[in-house]
Short mmCIF file of C-alpha atoms and ligand atoms in Angstrom, two decimals:
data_model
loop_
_atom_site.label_atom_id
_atom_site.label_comp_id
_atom_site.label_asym_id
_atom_site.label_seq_id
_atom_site.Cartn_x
_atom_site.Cartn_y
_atom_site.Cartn_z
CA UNK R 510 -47.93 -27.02 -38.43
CA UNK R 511 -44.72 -25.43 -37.53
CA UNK R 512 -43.19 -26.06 -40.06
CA UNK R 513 -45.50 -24.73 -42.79
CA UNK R 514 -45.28 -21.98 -40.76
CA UNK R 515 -41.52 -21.76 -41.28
CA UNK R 516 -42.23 -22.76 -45.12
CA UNK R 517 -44.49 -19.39 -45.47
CA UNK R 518 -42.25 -17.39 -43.39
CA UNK R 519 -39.15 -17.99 -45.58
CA UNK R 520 -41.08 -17.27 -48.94
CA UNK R 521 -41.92 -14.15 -47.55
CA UNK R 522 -38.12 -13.44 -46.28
CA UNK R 523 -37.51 -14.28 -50.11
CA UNK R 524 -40.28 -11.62 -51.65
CA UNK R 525 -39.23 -8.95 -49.22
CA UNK R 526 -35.56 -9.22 -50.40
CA UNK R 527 -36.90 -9.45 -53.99
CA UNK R 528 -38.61 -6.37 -53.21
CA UNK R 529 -35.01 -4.94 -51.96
CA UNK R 530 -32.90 -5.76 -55.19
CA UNK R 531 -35.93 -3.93 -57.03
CA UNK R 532 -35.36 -1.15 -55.05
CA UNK R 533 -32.00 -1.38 -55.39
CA UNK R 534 -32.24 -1.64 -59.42
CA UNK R 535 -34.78 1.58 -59.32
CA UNK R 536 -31.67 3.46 -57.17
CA UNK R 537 -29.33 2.39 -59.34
CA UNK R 538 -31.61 3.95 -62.87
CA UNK R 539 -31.25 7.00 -60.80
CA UNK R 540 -28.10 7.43 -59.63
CA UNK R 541 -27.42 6.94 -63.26
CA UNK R 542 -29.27 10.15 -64.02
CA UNK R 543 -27.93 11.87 -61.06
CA UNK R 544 -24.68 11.54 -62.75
CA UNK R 545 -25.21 12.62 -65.87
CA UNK R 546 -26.62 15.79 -65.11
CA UNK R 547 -24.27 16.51 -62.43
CA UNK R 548 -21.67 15.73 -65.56
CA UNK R 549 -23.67 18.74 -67.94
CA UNK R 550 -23.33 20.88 -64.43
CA UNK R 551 -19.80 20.10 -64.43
CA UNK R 552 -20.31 19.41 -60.81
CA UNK R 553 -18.02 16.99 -58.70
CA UNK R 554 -19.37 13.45 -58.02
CA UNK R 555 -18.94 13.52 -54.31
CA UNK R 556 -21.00 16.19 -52.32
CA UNK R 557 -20.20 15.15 -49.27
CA UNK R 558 -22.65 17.98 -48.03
CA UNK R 559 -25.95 15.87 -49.96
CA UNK R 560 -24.67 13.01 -49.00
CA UNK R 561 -24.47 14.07 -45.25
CA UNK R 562 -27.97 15.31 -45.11
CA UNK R 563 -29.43 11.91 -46.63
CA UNK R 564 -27.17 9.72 -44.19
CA UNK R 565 -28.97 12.13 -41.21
CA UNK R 566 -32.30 11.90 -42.75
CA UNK R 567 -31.80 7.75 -42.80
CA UNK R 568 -30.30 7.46 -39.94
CA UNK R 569 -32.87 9.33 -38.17
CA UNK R 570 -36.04 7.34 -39.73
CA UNK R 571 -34.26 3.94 -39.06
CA UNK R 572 -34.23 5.12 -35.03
CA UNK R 573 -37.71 5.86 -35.53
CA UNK R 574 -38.51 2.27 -37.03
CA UNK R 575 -36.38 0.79 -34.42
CA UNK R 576 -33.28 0.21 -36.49
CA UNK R 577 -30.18 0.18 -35.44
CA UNK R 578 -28.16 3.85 -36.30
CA UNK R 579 -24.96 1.42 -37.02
CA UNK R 580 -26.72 -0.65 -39.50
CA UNK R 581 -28.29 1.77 -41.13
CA UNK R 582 -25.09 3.88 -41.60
CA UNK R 583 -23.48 0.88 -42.77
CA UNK R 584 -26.18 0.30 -45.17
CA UNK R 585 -25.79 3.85 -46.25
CA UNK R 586 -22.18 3.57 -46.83
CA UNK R 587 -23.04 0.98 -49.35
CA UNK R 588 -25.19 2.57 -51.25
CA UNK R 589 -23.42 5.81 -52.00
CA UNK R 590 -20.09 3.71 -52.36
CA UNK R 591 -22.89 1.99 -55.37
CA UNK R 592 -23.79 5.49 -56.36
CA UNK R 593 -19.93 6.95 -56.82
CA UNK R 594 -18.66 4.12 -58.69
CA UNK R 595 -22.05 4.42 -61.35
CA UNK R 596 -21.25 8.24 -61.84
CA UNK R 597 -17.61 7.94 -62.15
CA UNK R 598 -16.39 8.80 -65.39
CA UNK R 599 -15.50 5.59 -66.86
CA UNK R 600 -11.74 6.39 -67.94
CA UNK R 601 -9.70 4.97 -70.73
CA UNK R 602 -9.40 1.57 -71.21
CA UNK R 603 -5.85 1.47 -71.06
CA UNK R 604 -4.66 0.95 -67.56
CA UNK R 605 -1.20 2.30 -65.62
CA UNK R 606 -0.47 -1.85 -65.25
CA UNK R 607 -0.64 -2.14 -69.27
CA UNK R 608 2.27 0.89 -69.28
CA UNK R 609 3.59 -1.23 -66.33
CA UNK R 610 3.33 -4.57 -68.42
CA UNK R 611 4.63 -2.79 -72.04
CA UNK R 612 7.95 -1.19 -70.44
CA UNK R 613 8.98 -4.67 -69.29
CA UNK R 614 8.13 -6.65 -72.49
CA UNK R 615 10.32 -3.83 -74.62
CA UNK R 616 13.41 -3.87 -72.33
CA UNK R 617 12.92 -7.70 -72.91
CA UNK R 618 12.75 -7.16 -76.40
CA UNK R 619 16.16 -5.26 -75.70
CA UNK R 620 15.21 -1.64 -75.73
CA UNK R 621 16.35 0.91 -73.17
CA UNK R 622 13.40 2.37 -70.63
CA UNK R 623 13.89 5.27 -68.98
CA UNK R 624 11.93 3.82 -65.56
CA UNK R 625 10.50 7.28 -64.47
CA UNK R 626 7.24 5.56 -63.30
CA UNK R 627 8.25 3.11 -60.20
CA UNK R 628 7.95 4.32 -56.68
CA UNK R 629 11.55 2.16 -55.75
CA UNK R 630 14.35 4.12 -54.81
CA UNK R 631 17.12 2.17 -57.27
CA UNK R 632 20.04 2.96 -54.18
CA UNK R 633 20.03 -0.19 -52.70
CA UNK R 634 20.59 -1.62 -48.96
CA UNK R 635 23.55 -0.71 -47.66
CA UNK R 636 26.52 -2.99 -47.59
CA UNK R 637 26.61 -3.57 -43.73
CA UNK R 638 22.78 -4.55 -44.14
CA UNK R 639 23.75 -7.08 -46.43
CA UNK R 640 26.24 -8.34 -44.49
CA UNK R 641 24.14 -8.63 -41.67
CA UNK R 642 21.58 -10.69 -43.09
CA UNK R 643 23.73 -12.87 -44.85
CA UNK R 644 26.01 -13.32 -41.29
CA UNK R 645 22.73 -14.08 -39.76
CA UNK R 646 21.61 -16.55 -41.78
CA UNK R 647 24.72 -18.51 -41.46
CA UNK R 648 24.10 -18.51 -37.99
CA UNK R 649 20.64 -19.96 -38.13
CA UNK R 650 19.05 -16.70 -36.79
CA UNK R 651 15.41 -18.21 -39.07
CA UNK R 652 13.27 -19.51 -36.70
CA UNK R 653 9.65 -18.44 -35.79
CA UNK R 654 9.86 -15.94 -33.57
CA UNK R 655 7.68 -13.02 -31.72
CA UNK R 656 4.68 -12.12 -33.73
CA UNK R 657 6.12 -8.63 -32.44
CA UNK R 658 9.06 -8.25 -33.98
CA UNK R 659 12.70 -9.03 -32.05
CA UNK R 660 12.69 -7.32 -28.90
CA UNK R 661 16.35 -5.59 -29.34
CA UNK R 662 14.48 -4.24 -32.99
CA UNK R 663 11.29 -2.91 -30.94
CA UNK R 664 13.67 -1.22 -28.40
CA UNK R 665 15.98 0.11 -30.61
CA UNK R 666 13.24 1.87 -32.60
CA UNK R 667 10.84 3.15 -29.47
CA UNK R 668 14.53 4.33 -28.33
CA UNK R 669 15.42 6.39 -31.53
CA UNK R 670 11.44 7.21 -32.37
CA UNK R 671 11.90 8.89 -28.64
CA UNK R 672 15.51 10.94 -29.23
CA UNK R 673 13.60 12.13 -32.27
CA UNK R 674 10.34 12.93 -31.38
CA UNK R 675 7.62 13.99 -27.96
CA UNK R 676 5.69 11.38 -27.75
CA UNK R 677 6.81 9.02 -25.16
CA UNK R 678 7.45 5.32 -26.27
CA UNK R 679 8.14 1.84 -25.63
CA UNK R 680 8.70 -1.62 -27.37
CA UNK R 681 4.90 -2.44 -26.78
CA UNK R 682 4.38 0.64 -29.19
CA UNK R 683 5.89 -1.01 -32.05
CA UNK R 684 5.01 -3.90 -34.58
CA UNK R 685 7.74 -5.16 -36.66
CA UNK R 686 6.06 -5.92 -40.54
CA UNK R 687 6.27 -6.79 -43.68
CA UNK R 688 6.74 -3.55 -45.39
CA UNK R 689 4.50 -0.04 -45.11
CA UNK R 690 2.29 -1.90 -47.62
CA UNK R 691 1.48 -4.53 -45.74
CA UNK R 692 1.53 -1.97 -42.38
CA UNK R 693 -1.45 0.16 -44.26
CA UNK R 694 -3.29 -2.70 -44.77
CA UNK R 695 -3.09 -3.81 -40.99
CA UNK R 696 -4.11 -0.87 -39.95
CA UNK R 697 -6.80 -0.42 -42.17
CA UNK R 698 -8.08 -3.99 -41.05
CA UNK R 699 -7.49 -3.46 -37.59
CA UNK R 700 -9.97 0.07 -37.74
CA UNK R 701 -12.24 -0.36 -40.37
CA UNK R 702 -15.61 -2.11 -40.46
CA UNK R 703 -17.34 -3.13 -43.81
CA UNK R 704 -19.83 0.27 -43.86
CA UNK R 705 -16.64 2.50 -42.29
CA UNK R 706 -15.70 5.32 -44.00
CA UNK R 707 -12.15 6.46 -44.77
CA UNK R 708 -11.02 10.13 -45.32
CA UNK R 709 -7.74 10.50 -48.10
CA UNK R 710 -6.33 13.73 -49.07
CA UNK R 711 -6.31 13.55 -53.11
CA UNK R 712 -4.06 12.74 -55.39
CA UNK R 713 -2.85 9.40 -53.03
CA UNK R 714 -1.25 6.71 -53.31
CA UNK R 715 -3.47 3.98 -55.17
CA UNK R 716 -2.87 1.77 -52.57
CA UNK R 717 -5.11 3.56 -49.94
CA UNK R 718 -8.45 3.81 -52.06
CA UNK R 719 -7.84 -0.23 -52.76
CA UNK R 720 -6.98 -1.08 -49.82
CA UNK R 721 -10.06 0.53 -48.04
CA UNK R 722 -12.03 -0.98 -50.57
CA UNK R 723 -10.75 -3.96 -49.84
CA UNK R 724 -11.93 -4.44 -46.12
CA UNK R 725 -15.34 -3.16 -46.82
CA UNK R 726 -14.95 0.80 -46.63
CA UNK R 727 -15.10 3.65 -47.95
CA UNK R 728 -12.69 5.82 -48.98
CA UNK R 729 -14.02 9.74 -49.01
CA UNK R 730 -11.44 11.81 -50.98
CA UNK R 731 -10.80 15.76 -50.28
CA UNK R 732 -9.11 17.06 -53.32
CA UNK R 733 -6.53 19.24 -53.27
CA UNK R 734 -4.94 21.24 -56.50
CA UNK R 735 -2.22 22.34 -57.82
CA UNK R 736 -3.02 26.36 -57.45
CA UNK R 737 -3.70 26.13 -53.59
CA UNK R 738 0.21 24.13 -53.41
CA UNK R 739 -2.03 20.75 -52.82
CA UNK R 740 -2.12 22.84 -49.30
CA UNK R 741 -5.62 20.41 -47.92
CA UNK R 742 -9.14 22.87 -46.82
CA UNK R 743 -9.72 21.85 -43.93
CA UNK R 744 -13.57 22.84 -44.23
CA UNK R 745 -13.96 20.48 -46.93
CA UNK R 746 -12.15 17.82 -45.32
CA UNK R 747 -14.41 18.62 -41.90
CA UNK R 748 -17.43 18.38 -44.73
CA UNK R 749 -16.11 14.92 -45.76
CA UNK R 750 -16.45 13.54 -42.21
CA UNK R 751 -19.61 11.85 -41.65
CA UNK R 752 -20.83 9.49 -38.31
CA UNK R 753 -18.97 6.60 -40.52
CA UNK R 754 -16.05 8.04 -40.30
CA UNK R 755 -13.39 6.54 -38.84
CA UNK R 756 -10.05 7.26 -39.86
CA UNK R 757 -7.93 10.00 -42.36
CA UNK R 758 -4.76 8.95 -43.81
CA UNK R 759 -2.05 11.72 -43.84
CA UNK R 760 0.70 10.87 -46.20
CA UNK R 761 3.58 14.04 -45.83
CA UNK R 762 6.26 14.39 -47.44
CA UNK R 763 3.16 13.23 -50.17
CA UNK R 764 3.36 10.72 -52.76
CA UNK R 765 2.84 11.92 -55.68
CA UNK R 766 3.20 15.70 -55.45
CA UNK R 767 5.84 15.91 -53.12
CA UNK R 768 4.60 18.00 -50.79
CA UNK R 769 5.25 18.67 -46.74
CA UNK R 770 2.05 19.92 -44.77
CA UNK R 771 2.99 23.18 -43.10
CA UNK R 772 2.59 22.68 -39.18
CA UNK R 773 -0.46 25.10 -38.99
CA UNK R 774 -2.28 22.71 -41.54
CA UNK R 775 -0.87 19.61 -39.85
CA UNK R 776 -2.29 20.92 -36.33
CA UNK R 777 -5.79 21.72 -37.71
CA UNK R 778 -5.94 18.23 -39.22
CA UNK R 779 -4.80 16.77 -35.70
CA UNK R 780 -7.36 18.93 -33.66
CA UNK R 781 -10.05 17.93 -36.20
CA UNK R 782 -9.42 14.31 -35.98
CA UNK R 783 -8.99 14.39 -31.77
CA UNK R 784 -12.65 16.51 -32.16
CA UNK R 785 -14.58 13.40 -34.12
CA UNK R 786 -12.57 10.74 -32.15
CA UNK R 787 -10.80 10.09 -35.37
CA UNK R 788 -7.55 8.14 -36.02
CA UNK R 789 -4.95 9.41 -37.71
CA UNK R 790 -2.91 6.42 -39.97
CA UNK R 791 0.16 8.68 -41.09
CA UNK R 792 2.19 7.20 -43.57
CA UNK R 793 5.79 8.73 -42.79
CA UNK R 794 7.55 6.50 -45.19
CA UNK R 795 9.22 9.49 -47.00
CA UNK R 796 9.92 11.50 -43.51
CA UNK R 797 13.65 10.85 -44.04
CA UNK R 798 13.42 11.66 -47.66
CA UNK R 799 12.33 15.84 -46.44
CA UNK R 800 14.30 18.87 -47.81
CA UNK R 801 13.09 21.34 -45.16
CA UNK R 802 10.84 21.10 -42.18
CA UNK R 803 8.65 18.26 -41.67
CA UNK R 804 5.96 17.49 -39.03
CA UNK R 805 5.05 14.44 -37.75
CA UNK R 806 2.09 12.72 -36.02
CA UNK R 807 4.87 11.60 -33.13
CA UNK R 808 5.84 15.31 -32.45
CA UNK R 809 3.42 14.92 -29.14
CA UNK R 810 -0.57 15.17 -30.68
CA UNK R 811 -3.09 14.28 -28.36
CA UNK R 812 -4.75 12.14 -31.10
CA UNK R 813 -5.59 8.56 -31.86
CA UNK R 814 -2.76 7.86 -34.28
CA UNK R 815 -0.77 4.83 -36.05
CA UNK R 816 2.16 5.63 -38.05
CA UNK R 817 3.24 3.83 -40.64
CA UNK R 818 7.15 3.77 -41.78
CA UNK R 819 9.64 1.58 -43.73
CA UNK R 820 13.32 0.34 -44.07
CA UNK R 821 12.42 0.46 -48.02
CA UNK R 822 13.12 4.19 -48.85
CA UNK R 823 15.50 5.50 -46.09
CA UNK R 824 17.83 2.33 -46.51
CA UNK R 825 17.04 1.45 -49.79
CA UNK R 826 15.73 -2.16 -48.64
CA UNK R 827 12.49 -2.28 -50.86
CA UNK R 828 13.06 -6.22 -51.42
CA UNK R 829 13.82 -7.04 -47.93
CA UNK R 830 10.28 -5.99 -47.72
CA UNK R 831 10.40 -4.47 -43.63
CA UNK R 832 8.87 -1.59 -41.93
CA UNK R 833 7.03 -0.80 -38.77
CA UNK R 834 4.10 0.68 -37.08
CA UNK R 835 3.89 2.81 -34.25
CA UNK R 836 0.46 3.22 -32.32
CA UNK R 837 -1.15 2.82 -28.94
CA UNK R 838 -0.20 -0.23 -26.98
CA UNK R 839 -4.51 -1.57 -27.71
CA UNK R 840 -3.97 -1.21 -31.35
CA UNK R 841 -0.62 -2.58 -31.54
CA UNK R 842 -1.90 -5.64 -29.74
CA UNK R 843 -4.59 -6.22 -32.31
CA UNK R 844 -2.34 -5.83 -35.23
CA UNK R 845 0.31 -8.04 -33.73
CA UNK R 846 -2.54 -10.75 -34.10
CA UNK R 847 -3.30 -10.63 -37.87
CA UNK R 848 0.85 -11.07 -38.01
CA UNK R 849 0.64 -13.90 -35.73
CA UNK R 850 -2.90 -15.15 -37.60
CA UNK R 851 -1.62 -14.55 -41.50
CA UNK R 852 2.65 -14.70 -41.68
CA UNK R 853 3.59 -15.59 -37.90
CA UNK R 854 6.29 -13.10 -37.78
CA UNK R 855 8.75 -11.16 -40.15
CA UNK R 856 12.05 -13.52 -40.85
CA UNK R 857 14.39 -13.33 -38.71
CA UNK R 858 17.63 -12.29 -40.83
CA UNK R 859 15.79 -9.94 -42.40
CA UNK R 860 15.26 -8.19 -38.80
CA UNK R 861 18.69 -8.22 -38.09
CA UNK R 862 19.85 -6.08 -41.23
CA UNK R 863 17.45 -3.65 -40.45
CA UNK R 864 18.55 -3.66 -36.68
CA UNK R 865 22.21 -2.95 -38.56
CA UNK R 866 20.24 -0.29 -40.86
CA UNK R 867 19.52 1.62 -37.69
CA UNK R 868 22.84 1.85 -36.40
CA UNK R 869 23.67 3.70 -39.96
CA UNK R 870 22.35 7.12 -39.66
CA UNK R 871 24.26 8.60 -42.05
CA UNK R 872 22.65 6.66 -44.83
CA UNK R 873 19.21 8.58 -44.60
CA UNK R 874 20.81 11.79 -44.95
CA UNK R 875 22.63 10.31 -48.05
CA UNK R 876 19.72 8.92 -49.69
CA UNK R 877 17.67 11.92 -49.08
CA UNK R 878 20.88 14.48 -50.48
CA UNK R 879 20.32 11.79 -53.74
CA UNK R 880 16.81 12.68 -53.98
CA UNK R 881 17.08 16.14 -53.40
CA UNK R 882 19.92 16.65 -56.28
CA UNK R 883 17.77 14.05 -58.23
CA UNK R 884 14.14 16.49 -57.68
CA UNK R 885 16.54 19.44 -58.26
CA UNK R 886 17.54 17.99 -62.41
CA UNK R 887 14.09 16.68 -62.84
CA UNK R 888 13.13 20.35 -61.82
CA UNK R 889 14.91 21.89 -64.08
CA UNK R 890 14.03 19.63 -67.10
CA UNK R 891 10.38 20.00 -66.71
CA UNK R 892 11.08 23.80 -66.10
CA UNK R 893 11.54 23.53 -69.81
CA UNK R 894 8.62 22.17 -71.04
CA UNK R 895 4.88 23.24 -71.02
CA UNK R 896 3.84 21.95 -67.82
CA UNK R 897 2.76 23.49 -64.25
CA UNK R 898 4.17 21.48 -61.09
CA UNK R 899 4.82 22.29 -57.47
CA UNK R 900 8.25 21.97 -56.32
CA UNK R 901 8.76 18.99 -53.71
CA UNK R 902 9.80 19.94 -50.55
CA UNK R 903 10.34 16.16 -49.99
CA UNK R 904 9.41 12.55 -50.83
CA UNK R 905 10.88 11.44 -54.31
CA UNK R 906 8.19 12.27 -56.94
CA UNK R 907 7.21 15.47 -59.25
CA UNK R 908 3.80 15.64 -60.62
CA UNK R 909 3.25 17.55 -63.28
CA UNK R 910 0.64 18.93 -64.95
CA UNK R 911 0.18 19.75 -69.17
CA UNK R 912 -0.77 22.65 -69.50
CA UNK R 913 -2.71 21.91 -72.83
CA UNK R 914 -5.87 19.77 -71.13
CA UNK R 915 -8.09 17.64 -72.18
CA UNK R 916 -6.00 14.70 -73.43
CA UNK R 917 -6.30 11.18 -72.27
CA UNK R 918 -2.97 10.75 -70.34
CA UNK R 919 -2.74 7.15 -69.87
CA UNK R 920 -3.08 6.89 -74.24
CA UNK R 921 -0.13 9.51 -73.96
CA UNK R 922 1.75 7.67 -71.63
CA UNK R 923 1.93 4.78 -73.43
CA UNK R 924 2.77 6.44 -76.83
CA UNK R 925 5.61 7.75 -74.98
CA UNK R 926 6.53 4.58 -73.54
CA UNK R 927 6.42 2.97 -77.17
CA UNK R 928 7.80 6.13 -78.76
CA UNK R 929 10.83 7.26 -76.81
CA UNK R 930 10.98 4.67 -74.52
CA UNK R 931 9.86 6.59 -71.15
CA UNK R 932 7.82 5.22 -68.47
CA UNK R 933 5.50 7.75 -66.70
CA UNK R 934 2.60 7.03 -64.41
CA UNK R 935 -0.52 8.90 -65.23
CA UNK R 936 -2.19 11.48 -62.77
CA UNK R 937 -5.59 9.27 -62.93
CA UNK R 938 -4.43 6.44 -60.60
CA UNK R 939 -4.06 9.28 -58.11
CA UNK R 940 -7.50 9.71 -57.59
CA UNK R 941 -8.50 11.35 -61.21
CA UNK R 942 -5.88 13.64 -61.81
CA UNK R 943 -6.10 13.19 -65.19
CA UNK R 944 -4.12 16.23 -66.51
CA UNK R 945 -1.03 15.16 -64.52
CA UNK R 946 1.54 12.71 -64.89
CA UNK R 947 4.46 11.47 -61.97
CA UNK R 948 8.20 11.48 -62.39
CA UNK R 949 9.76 9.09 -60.14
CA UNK R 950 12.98 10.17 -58.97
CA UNK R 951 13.83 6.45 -58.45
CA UNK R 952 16.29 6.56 -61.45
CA UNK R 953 19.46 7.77 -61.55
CA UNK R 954 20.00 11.52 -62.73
CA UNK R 955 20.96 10.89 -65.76
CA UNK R 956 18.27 8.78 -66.54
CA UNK R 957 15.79 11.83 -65.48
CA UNK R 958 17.55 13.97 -67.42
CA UNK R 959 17.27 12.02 -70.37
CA UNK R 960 13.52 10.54 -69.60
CA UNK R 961 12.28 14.26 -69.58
CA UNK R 962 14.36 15.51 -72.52
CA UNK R 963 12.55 12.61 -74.67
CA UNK R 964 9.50 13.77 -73.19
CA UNK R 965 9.52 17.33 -74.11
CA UNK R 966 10.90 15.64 -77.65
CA UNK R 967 7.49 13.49 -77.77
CA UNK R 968 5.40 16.91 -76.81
CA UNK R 969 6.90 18.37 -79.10
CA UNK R 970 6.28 15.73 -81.75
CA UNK R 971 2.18 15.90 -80.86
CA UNK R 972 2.37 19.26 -81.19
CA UNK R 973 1.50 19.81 -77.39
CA UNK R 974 4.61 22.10 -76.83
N1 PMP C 1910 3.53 4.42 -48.50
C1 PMP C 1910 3.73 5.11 -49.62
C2 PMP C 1910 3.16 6.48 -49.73
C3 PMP C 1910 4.48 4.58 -50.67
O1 PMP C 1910 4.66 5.29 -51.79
C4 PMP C 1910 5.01 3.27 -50.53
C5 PMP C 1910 5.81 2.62 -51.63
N2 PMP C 1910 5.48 2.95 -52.91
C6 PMP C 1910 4.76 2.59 -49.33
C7 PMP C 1910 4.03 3.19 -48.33
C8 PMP C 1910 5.21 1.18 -49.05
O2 PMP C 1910 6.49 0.83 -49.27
P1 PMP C 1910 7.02 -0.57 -48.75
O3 PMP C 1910 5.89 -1.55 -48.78
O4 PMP C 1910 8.10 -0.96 -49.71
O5 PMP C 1910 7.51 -0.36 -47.37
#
C-alpha cells in the first residue's frame, strides 16, 4: 500500500518538474525576445532597476505561499543569470586565449612579439629573494607547515600592514596563499552562496566575473566609461545591489584602465557597503605600483572587508606564486580551512623569500618608478595615434580606446599580432569594452615603444588612422 503510494507520489514529483523545465523553456523563448528588442532600443542588458522590482515581486509571493525568501532569491538569481547570458551579444568567435595561443606559436616559429598583452611585470624577484629560497631549501625549510602561513611571515606583515595603515592588526588577520589569484577565489568561496550576487565595477579583471561564476554567483557589473575618468556612480552601483547581494570587489589602482578612486568616491563606496552589510574584497595588488595618492580599504573603514595583495607585482615574484589576505579574524579562520582542505599550506622556501622580500622596501618604490617611466613612453606613443585613453595614475596598464568604432577588436588584435607582431588584449574580456584594447606595461620600454609604433603602422595600414 505504501509503497504504491510512494510509486504515485514520485511520478507526480517527476510531472511537476516536467512542468518546471516547460516553464523554464517558455522563459527562455522570452527572454530571447526581451533581448532583441532591448538590442533595436539600444538599451543595456542589465536593468538592475526591472530586475529589482521582479526579485521584490517574487520574493514577496513566495512568503505568501510559504516559501522561503532565501530560496526564492536564489532561484531568482538563476534565472536572470539564464536571462543575461541569452541576451548577451554573442561576440566574435575569436577569443583573447587564441591571440594568447598565436603569439606563442610565432615566437616558436622564431618571430619577435612585442608581449604588450600579459599582466606579468617582466622585473623579476629580487636577488636576495632568490637567495633566500634557494638557502632555505638547502636547509630543508619544506615541510608541511601552518595552514596559516609561518608565524614570523604573519607578524611581519600585520606589523608593516599596521606602520602603514589605521586599522589595527595582528597575525590572526592574515592568511599566507598561493597568489592574489588563488586569494580572490578564497574569498569568493568563503562569502558566496550558489544564488549570491556579486557587485564589479566594469571593465575588471576577467578573473572576477569567472570566478563568481564559478562558485555559483552572480556577478552584477556597474559600468563605468571613459568620459566620466572610469570615476564609478555610486547611484547605479546602489541600483545594482539587490537582497542577494553580498559582496563588491574594489580593484584601485584598476586593472585595466589604470585608475586610483579618489577618497570621496572610495568613502561613498565604503559607507554604502557598511549600509547593506556588504563586504568589501579589495584587490590592492597594484597599491605599490600608485603614482599619486591612493586609498585603501585598511586606512581605518568601519566595513566588512578582505583585502587581497601579492608578492607578484611589488617584488616581481609572479612564479613564486605568493600573496596574502587580510580580513577579520572569523573570515580568516574559514579561509585558512580551504588552504588546509585543498593545498595544506604554501611551501615553505617560498615563504621565506618573501619574508626576505619584506625586508627590501626599496624594491617597491623601484618597480613602481619602472612602471611609471614605462606608462609615461606608452603615453606618449598612443598620444600619437587616433585613440582616447585616461592617463593611469597607477597599476601597470593603459586602455585605450579607437576612436573609429564599430570594429571587432579581437579580429584586429590578431591581425596585428600576425601582421606586426604585437600582442594586445582586447577591451571585450573586460566586461564588453569592445572599442578598447590594453597595453601592458609588463615589457620593457623599448618594447612599448616599438609595440605601439607598429600599431599606429597597422592603423595606419587599415586605414583607421
Ligand atoms: N588581481 C589583479 C587585478 C591582477 O591583475 C592580478 C594578476 N594579473 C592578480 C590579482 C593576481 O596576481 P597573482 O596571482 O600573480 O598574485
Amino acid at each position: 500500500m505504501e509503497e504504491a503510494e510512494l510509486d504515485r507520489l514520485r511520478s507526480e514529483i517527476r510531472e511537476v518538474s516536467m512542468e518546471i523545465l516547460s516553464l523554464l523553456k517558455r522563459r527562455q523563448e522570452l527572454a530571447a525576445k526581451i533581448g532583441e528588442v532591448k538590442n533595436r532600443l539600444g538599451l543595456e542588458i542589465h536593468q538592475p532597476e526591472v530586475e529589482g522590482e521582479l526579485r521584490t515581486f517574487l520574493v514577496k509571493q513566495g512568503k505568501l505561499m510559504g516559501l522561503n525568501p532565501r530560496l526564492v532569491n536564489g532561484l531568482a538569481t538563476l534565472l536572470f543569470k539564464d536571462s543575461t547570458s541569452i541576451q548577451q551579444k554573442k561576440h566574435s568567435t575569436i577569443t583573447h586565449m587564441d591571440i594568447l595561443r598565436r603569439g606563442l606559436e610565432l615566437e616558436r616559429a622564431g618571430f619577435q612579439v612585442h608581449h604588450l598583452e600579459v599582466g606579468e611585470p617582466d622585473l623579476g624577484a629580487p636577488a636576495e629573494v632568490r637567495e633566500a629560497v634557494s638557502s632555505a631549501v638547502r636547509q630543508g625549510l619544506a615541510r608541511y607547515g601552518d595552514s596559516r602561513g609561518l608565524p614570523q611571515l604573519r607578524k611581519k606583515i600585520a606589523e608593516q600592514l599596521e606602520a602603514k595603515f589605521k586599522t589595527r592588526l595582528g597575525p590572526e588577520n592574515i592568511l599566507v596563499v598561493p597568489g592574489g589569484r588563488f586569494a580572490v577565489y578564497l574569498a569568493l568561496k568563503t562569502l558566496v552562496e550558489p544564488g549570491d550576487e556579486v557587485i564589479l565595477v566594469d571593465p575588471s579583471w576577467p578573473m572576477y566575473r569567472q570566478c563568481v561564476d564559478f562558485v555559483g554567483g552572480r556577478a552584477v557589473g556597474v559600468k563605468t566609461s571613459l568620459e566620466k575618468g572610469w570615476r564609478p556612480d555610486t547611484t547605479s552601483l546602489e541600483n545594482a545591489i539587490s537582497p542577494a547581494t553580498k559582496a563588491i570587489i574594489l580593484n584601485y589602482p584598476n586593472n585595466p584602465t589604470g585608475k586610483s578612486l579618489e577618497k570621496r568616491d572610495f568613502e561613498e563606496i565604503v559607507e554604502i557597503a557598511e549600509s547593506k552589510g556588504l563586504t568589501i574584497i579589495s584587490d590592492e595588488v597594484y597599491y605599490d605600483y600608485s603614482f599619486g595618492a591612493q586609498s585603501s580599504i585598511l586606512d581605518g573603514y568601519d566595513v566588512k572587508y578582505v583585502v587581497v595583495q601579492s608578492f607578484s607585482k611589488s617584488f616581481g615574484m609572479t612564479g613564486y606564486r605568493i600573496g596574502y589576505l587580510v580580513a577579520g579574524r572569523e573570515t580568516v579562520d574559514k579561509m585558512a580551512s580551504l588552504i588546509s582542505l585543498m593545498i595544506t599550506c604554501v611551501p615553505e622556501f617560498i615563504q621565506y623569500g618573501a619574508l626576505k622580500a619584506l625586508e627590501l622596501e626599496e624594491v617597491p618604490k623601484k618597480y613602481s618608478e619602472i612602471m611609471r617611466s614605462r606608462m609615461e613612453v606608452a603615453v606618449r606613443e598612443l598620444s600619437r595615434l587616433p585613440v582616447d585613453f585616461y592617463r593611469p595614475d597607477g597599476g601597470m596598464y593603459v586602455f585605450p580606446k579607437l576612436n573609429s568604432g564599430g570594429h571587432d577588436m579581437v579580429r584586429l588584435a590578431l591581425e596585428l599580432l600576425e601582421s606586426k607582431g604585437v600582442a594586445i588584449a582586447p577591451g571585450s574580456i573586460f566586461g564588453g569594452y569592445d572599442s578598447f584594447f590594453r597595453i601592458s606595461l609588463g615589457a620593457s620600454e623599448k618594447s612599448i615603444e616599438r609595440g605601439i609604433t607598429l600599431l599606429g603602422e597597422f592603423l595606419r595600414e587599415k586605414g583607421l588612422a
